[in-house]
Coordinates of C-alpha atoms in Angstrom, one line a residue:
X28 CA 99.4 65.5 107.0
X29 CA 97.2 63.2 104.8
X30 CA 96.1 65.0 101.7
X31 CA 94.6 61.7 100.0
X32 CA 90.8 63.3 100.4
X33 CA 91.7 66.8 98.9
X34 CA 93.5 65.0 95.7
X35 CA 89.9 65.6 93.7
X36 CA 88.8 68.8 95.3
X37 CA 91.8 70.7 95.9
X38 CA 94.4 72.7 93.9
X39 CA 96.4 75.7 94.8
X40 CA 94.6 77.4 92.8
X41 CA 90.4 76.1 93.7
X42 CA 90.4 79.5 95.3
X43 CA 89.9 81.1 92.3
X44 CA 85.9 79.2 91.8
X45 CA 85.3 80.9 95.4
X46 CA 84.1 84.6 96.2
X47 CA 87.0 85.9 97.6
X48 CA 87.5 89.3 99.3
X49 CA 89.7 91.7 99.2
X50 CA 91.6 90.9 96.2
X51 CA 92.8 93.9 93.9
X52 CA 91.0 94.5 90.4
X53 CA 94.2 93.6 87.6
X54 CA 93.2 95.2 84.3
X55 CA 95.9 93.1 82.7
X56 CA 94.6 89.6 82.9
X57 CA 97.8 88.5 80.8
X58 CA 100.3 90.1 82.9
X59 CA 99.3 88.7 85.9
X60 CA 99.3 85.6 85.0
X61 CA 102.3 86.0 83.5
X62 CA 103.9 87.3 86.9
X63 CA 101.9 84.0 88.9
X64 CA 104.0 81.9 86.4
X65 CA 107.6 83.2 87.1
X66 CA 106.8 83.1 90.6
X67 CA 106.2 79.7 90.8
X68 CA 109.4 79.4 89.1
X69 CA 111.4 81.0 91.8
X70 CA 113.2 79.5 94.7
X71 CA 110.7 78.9 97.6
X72 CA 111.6 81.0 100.2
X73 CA 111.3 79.0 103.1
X74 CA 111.4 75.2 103.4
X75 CA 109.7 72.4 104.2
X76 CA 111.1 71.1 107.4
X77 CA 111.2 74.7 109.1
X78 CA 107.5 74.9 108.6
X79 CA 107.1 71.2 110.0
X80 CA 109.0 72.4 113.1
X81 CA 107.5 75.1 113.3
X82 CA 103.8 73.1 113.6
X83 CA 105.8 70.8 116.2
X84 CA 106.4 73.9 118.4
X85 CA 103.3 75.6 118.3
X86 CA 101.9 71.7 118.9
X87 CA 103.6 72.2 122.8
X88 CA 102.8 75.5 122.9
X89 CA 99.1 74.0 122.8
X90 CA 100.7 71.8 125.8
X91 CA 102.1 74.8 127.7
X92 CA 105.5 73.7 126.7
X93 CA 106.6 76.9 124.9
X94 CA 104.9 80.5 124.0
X95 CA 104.8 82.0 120.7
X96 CA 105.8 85.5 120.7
X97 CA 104.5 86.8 117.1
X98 CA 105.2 90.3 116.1
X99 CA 106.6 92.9 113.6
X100 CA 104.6 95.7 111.6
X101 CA 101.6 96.4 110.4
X102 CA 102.6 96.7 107.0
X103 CA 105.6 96.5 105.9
X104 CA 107.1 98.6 103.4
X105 CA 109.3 97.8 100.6
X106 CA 111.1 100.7 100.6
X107 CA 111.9 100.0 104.4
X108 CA 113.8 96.8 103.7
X109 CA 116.7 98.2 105.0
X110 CA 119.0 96.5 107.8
X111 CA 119.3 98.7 110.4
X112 CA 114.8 98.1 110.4
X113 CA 115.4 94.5 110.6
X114 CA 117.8 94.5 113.6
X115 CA 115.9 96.8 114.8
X116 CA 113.0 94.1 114.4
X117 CA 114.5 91.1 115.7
X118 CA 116.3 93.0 118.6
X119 CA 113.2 94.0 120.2
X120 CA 111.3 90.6 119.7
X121 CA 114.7 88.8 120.9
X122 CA 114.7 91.3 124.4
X123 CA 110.9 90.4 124.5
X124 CA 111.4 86.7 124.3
X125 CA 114.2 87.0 126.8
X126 CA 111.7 88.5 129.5
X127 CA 109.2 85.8 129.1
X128 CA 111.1 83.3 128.6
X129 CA 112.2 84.4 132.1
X130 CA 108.6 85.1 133.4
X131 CA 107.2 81.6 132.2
X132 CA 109.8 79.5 132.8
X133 CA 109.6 78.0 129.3
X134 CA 111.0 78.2 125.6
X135 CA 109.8 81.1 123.6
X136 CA 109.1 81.0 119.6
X137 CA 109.7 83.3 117.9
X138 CA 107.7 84.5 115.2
X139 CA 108.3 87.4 113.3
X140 CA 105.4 89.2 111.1
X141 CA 108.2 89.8 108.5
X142 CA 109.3 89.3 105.0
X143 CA 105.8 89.1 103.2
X144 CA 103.1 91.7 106.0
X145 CA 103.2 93.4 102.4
X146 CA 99.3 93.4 101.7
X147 CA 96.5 94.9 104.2
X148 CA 92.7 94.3 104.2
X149 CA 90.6 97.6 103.6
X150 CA 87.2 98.5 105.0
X151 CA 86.6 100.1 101.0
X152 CA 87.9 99.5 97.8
X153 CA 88.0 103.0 96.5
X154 CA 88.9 106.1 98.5
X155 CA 87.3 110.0 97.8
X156 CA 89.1 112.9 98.1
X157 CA 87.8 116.5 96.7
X158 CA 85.6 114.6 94.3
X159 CA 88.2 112.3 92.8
X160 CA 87.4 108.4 93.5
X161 CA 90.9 105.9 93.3
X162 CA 91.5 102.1 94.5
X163 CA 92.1 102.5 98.1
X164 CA 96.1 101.7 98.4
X165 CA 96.4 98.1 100.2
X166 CA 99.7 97.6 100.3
X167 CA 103.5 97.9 98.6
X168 CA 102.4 94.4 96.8
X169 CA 99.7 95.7 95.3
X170 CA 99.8 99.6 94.5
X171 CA 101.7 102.6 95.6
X172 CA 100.3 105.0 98.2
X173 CA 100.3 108.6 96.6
X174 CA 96.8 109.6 95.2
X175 CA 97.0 109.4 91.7
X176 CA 95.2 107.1 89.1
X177 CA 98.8 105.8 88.1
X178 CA 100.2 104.8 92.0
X179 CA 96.5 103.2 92.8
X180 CA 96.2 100.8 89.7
X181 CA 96.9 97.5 90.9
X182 CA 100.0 96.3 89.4
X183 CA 101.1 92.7 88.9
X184 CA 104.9 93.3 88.7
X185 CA 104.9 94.3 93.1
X186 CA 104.0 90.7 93.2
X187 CA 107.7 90.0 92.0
X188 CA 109.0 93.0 94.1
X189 CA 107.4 91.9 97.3
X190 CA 109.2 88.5 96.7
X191 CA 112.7 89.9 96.4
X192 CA 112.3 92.1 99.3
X193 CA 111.0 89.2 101.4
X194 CA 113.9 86.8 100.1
X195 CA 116.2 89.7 100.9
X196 CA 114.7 89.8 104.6
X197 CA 115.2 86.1 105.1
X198 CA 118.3 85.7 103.8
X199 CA 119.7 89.0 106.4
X200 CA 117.9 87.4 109.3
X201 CA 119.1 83.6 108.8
X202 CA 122.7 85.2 108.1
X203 CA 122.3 87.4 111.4
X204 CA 121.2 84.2 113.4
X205 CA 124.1 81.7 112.2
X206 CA 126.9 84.5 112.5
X207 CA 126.1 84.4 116.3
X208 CA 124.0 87.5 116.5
X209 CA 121.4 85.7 118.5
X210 CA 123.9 84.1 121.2
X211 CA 122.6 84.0 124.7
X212 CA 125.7 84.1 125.7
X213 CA 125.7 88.0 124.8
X214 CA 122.4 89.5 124.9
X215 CA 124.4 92.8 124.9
X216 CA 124.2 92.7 121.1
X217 CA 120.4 93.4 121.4
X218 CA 120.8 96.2 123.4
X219 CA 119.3 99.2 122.0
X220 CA 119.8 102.9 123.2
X221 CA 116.7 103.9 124.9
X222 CA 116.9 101.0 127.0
X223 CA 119.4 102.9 129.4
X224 CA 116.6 105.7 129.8
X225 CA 114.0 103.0 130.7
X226 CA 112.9 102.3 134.1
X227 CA 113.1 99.1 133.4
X228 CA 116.9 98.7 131.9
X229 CA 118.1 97.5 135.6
X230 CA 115.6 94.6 135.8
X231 CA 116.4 93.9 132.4
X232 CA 120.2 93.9 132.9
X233 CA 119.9 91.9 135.9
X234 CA 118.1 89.0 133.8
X235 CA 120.4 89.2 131.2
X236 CA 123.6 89.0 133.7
X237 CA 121.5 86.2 135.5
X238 CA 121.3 84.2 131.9
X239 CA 124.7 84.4 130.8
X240 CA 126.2 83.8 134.6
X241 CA 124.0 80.7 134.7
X242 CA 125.3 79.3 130.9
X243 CA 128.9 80.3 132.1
X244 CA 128.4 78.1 135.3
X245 CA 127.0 75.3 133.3
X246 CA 129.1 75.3 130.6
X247 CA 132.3 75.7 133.4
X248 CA 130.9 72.6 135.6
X249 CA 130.2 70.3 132.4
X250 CA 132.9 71.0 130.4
X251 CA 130.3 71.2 127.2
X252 CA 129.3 74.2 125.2
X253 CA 125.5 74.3 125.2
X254 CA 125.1 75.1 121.2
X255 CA 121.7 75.7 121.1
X256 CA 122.2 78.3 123.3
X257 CA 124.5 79.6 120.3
X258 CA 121.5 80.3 118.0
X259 CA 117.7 80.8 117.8
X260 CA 115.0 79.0 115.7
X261 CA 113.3 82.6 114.0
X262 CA 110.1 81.9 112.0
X263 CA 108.5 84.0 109.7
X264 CA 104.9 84.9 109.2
X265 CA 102.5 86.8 107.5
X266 CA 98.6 87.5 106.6
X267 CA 97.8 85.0 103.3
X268 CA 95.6 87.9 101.9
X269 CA 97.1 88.0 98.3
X270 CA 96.1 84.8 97.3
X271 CA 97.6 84.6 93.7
X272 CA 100.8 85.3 95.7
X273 CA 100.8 82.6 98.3
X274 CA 99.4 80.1 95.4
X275 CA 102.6 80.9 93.1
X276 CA 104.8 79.8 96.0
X277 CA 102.6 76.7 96.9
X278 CA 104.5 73.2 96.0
X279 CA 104.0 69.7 96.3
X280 CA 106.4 67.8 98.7
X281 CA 107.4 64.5 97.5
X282 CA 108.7 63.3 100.7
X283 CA 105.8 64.4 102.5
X284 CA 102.5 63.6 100.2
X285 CA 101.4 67.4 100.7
X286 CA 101.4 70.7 99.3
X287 CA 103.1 73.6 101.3
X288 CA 103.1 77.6 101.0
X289 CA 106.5 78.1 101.1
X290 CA 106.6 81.8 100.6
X291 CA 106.2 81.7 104.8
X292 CA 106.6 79.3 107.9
X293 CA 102.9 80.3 109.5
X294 CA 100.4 82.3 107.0
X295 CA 97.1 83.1 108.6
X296 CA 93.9 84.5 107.6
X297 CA 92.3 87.9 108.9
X298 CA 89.0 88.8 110.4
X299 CA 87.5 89.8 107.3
X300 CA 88.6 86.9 105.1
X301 CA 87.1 84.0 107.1
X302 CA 84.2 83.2 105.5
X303 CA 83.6 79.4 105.7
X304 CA 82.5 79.6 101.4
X305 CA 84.9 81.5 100.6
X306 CA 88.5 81.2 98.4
X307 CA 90.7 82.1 101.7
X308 CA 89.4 79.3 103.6
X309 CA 89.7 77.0 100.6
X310 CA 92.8 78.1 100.0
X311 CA 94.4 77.4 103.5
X312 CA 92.5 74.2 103.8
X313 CA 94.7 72.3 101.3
X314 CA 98.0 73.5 102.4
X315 CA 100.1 71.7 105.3
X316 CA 101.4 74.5 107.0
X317 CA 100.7 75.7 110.3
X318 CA 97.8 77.9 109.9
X319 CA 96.5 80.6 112.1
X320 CA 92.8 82.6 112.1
X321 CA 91.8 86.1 113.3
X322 CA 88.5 85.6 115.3
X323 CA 86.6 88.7 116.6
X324 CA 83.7 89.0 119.1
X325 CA 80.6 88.2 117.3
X326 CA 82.5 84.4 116.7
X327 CA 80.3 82.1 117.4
X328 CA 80.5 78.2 118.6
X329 CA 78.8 76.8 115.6
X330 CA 81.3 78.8 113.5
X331 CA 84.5 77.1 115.3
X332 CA 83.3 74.1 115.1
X333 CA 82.9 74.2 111.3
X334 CA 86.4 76.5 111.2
X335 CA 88.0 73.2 112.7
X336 CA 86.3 70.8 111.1
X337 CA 87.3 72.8 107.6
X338 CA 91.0 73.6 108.2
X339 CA 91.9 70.7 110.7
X340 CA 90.0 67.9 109.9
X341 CA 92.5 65.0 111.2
X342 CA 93.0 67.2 114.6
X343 CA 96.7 67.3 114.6
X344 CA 97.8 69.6 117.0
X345 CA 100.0 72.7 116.2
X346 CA 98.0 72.8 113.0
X347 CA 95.2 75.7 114.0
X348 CA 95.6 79.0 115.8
X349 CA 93.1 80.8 117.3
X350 CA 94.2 84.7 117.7
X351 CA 91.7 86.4 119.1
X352 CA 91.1 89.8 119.1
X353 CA 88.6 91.0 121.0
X354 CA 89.5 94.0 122.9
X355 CA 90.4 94.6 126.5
X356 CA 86.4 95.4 127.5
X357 CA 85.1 92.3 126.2
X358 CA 88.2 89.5 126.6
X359 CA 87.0 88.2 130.3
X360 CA 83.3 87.9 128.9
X361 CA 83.8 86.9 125.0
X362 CA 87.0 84.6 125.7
X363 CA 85.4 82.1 127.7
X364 CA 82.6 81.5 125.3
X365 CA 85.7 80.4 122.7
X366 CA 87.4 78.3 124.4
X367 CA 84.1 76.6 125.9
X368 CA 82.9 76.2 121.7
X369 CA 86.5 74.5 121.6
X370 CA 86.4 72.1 124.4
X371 CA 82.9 71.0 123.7
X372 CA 84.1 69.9 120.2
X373 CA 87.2 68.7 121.5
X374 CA 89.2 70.3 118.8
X375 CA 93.2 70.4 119.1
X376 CA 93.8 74.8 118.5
X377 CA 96.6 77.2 119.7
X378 CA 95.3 79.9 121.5
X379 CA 96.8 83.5 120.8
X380 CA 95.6 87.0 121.6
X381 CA 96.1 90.1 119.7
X382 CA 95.7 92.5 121.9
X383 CA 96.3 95.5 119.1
X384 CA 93.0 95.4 117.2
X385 CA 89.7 95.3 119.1
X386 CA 92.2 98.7 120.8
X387 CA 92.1 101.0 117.7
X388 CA 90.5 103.9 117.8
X389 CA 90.7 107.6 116.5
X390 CA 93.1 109.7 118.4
X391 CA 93.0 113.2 119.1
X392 CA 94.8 114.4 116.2
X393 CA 92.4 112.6 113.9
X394 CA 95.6 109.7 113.6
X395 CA 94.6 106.0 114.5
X396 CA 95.9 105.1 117.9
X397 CA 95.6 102.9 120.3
X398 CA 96.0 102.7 124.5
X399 CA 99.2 100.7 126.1
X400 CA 97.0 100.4 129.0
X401 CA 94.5 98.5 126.8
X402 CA 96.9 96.2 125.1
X403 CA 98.0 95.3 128.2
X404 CA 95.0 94.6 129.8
X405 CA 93.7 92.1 127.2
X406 CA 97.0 90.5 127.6
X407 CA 96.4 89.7 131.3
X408 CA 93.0 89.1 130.8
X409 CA 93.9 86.5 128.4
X410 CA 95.7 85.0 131.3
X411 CA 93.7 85.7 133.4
X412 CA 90.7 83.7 131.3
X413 CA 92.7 80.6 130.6
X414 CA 94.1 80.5 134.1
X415 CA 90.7 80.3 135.6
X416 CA 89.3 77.7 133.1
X417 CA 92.7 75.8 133.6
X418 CA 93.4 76.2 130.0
X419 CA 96.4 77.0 128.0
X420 CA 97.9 80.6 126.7
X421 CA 99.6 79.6 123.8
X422 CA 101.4 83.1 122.6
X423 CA 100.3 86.7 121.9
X424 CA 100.2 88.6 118.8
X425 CA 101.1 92.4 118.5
X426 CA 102.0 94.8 116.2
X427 CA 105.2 96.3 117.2
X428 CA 108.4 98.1 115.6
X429 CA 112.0 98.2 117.2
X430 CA 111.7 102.3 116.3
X431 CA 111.1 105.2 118.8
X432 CA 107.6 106.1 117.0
X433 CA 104.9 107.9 118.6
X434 CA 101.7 105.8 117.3
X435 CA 100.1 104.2 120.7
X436 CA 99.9 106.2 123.7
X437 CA 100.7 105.8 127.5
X438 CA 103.4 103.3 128.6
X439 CA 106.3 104.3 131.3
X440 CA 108.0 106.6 128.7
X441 CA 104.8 108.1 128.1
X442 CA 103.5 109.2 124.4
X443 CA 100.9 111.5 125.0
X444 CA 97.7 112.3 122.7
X445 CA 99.2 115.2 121.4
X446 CA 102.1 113.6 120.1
X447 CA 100.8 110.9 118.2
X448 CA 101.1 112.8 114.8
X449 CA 105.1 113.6 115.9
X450 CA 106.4 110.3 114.4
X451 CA 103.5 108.5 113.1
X452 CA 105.3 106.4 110.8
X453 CA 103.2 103.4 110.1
X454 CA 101.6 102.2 106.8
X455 CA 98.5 101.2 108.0
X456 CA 98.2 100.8 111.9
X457 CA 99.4 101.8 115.3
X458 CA 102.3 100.4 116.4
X459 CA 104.1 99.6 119.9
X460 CA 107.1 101.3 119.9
X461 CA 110.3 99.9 121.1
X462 CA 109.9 100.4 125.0
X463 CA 106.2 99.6 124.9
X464 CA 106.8 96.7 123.2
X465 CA 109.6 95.8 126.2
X466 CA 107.5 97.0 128.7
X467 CA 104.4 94.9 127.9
X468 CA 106.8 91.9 128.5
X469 CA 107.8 92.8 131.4
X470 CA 104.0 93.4 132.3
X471 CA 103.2 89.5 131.2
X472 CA 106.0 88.5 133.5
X473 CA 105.7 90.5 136.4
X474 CA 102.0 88.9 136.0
X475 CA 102.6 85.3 135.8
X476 CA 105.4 85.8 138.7
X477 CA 102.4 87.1 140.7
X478 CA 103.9 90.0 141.1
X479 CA 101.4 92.2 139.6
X480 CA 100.3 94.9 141.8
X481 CA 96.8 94.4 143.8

């Protein structure tokens, strides 16, 4: 990407002479900057040429080459980083992508909301409880959540914890991945238990049986290993919310003429940070990465067409997503309105749903839930939108954990309303658990198989 025009206009840190939302309140100007500095010092933790294939692959999953499967939590926890959580993780995106990859009949990337989901937008930056007002906690990066005026002061040093919990992450998944943990040859390393309770663990057994009979036939006929076959390409992502984080890990790429946020492969911005004015946009629009944005239903054409014209001015494709999150009542009548705002401008985006938040509402037991019926609904009607417009549907986006929570309800295994509160686990919101999350797979596939019942 040419960055010649920004070279006057743009720095890492420009961000800071926007309004920008939802940025803590440091009362210690001195440490912070102090903590900024000696991140910038610190080994990027990603590099340059994984987040340029990365851009290639969501480029031809713009084509309908490839899908991008993105999920992982919420928020995640430092606490959590654990590695039984992150097998957990990238078994159940692994058994997902498998699925697909059988349904559509093409590549799947994987994209993991991991190593970094540390920060989360609020609707309020204080919180009241019997006539005591605190900072509302938004995430392990930033405070801590018990209610006390020491836990809720926004403190610089997380910035340095959420690092090391994020290089830990990496460096346990990229180890997991070369050791041959991700070998198609034996996707009965991804098994997890509850699969063999699920009524889908025969169709899922006959895929993978199906898969590794057809690499052992190849492989027998040839005479050649098929090595890529031997490991994955696994990407991380996470929301650019914190932005004196993601500018301490921002550098300048001789080789490439460009500056890159190398603290993840594909940051993107949320619904409430997308203000055209504002330091989040500004931010992202100097930065080569792959970039994604969360558009809701009151997104309007003129809006796009600036959003496009901001962060993807040269119209490379792979460079913009589009997840969309509009909720399964108004996908068929909002969607279209998109992607016609996109077509008339003839701008080059990825289109991705996330099908978890225009779903949230209050459960019975006063937690935050949210329907498997309606998740998957605004999955198919996502297909269902680009298929009639003879468009392209480049990936989803869902919140999701490889745990046996109770958080959403419905699916075949059934979590009832009154059992949301049993394991409600999350930081922030409602997660799939580990056979939803399977199970809404198999939905997309049994879909685009046309085997969907009428």
């Amino acid at each position: 990407m040419t960055h010649a025009s920004l070279a006057n206009t743009w720095t890492p840190h420009s961000w800071q002479q926007k309004r920008t939302l939802q940025q803590p309140t440091y009362r210690d100007a001195a440490a912070l900057s102090g903590v900024v500095t000696a991140l910038s010092k610190l080994p990027p933790l990603v590099v340059s040429w994984e987040v340029d294939a990365l851009r290639e692959r969501l480029a031809a999953a713009g084509r309908g080459e490839a899908f991008i499967l993105q999920g992982g939590d919420c928020a995640e926890s430092l606490d959590a980083c654990s590695s039984d959580r992150i097998v957990s993780q990238l078994k159940i995106l692994l058994q997902m992508s498998l699925v697909l990859t059988h349904g559509l009949r093409r590549p799947v990337v994987r994209v993991g909301r991991i190593a970094g989901q540390y920060a989360k937008p609020r609707s309020a930056d204080t919180e009241t409880r019997d006539g005591v007002t605190l900072p509302c906690y938004r995430g392990d990066i930033v405070n801590r959540p018990p209610f006390d005026a020491a836990s809720r002061e926004p403190d610089p040093e997380l910035l340095l914890r959420g690092y090391e919990r994020a290089a830990l992450t990496l460096n346990f998944v990229r180890s997991l991945v070369d050791g041959g943990f991700t070998d198609l040859h034996h996707p009965e390393y991804w098994d997890l238990d509850f699969m063999k309770h699920s009524p889908k663990y025969e169709e899922y057994r006959r895929i993978t049986d199906s898969l590794a009979d057809s690499l052992t036939f190849f492989e027998h006929a040839t005479g050649r290993a098929m090595a890529d076959t031997q490991r994955i390409d696994f990407f991380a992502s996470h929301e650019g919310l914190l932005l004196h984080y993601e500018q301490a890990q921002t550098r300048y790429i001789q080789r490439r003429g460009a500056w890159y946020n190398l603290a993840t492969h594909l940051p993107w911005i949320g619904e409430r940070t997308r203000g055209l004015q504002d330091g989040h946009i500004e931010y992202f629009r100097g930065i080569a990465n792959p970039v994604a944005v969360k558009v809701g239903p009151t997104t309007d054409a003129a809006y796009l067409r600036d959003l496009c014209r901001i962060l993807n001015p040269e119209n490379i494709p792979g460079r913009l997503s589009l997840i969309h999150r509009l909720g399964a009542k108004n996908v068929e009548d909002k969607l279209p309105g998109l992607i016609h705002a996109i077509r008339d401008c003839g701008a080059s985006v990825v289109w991705i749903c996330d099908p978890m938040h225009g779903n949230t509402r209050e459960g019975s037991t006063g937690h935050k839930t949210r329907s498997y019926d309606d998740v998957a609904d605004e999955v198919l009607g996502f297909f269902q939108v680009h298929r009639s417009l003879g468009t392209v549907p480049g990936g989803i986006h869902v919140e999701l954990t490889g745990d046996d929570v109770t958080e959403c309800v419905g699916g075949t295994l059934g979590v009832t309303e009154d059992q949301v509160g049993d394991r409600y686990e999350t930081a922030c919101d409602p997660r799939l658990n580990r056979s939803q999350s399977l199970e809404l797979a198999f939905d997309v596939a049994d879909y685009l198989l046309d085997r969907t019942p009428s």
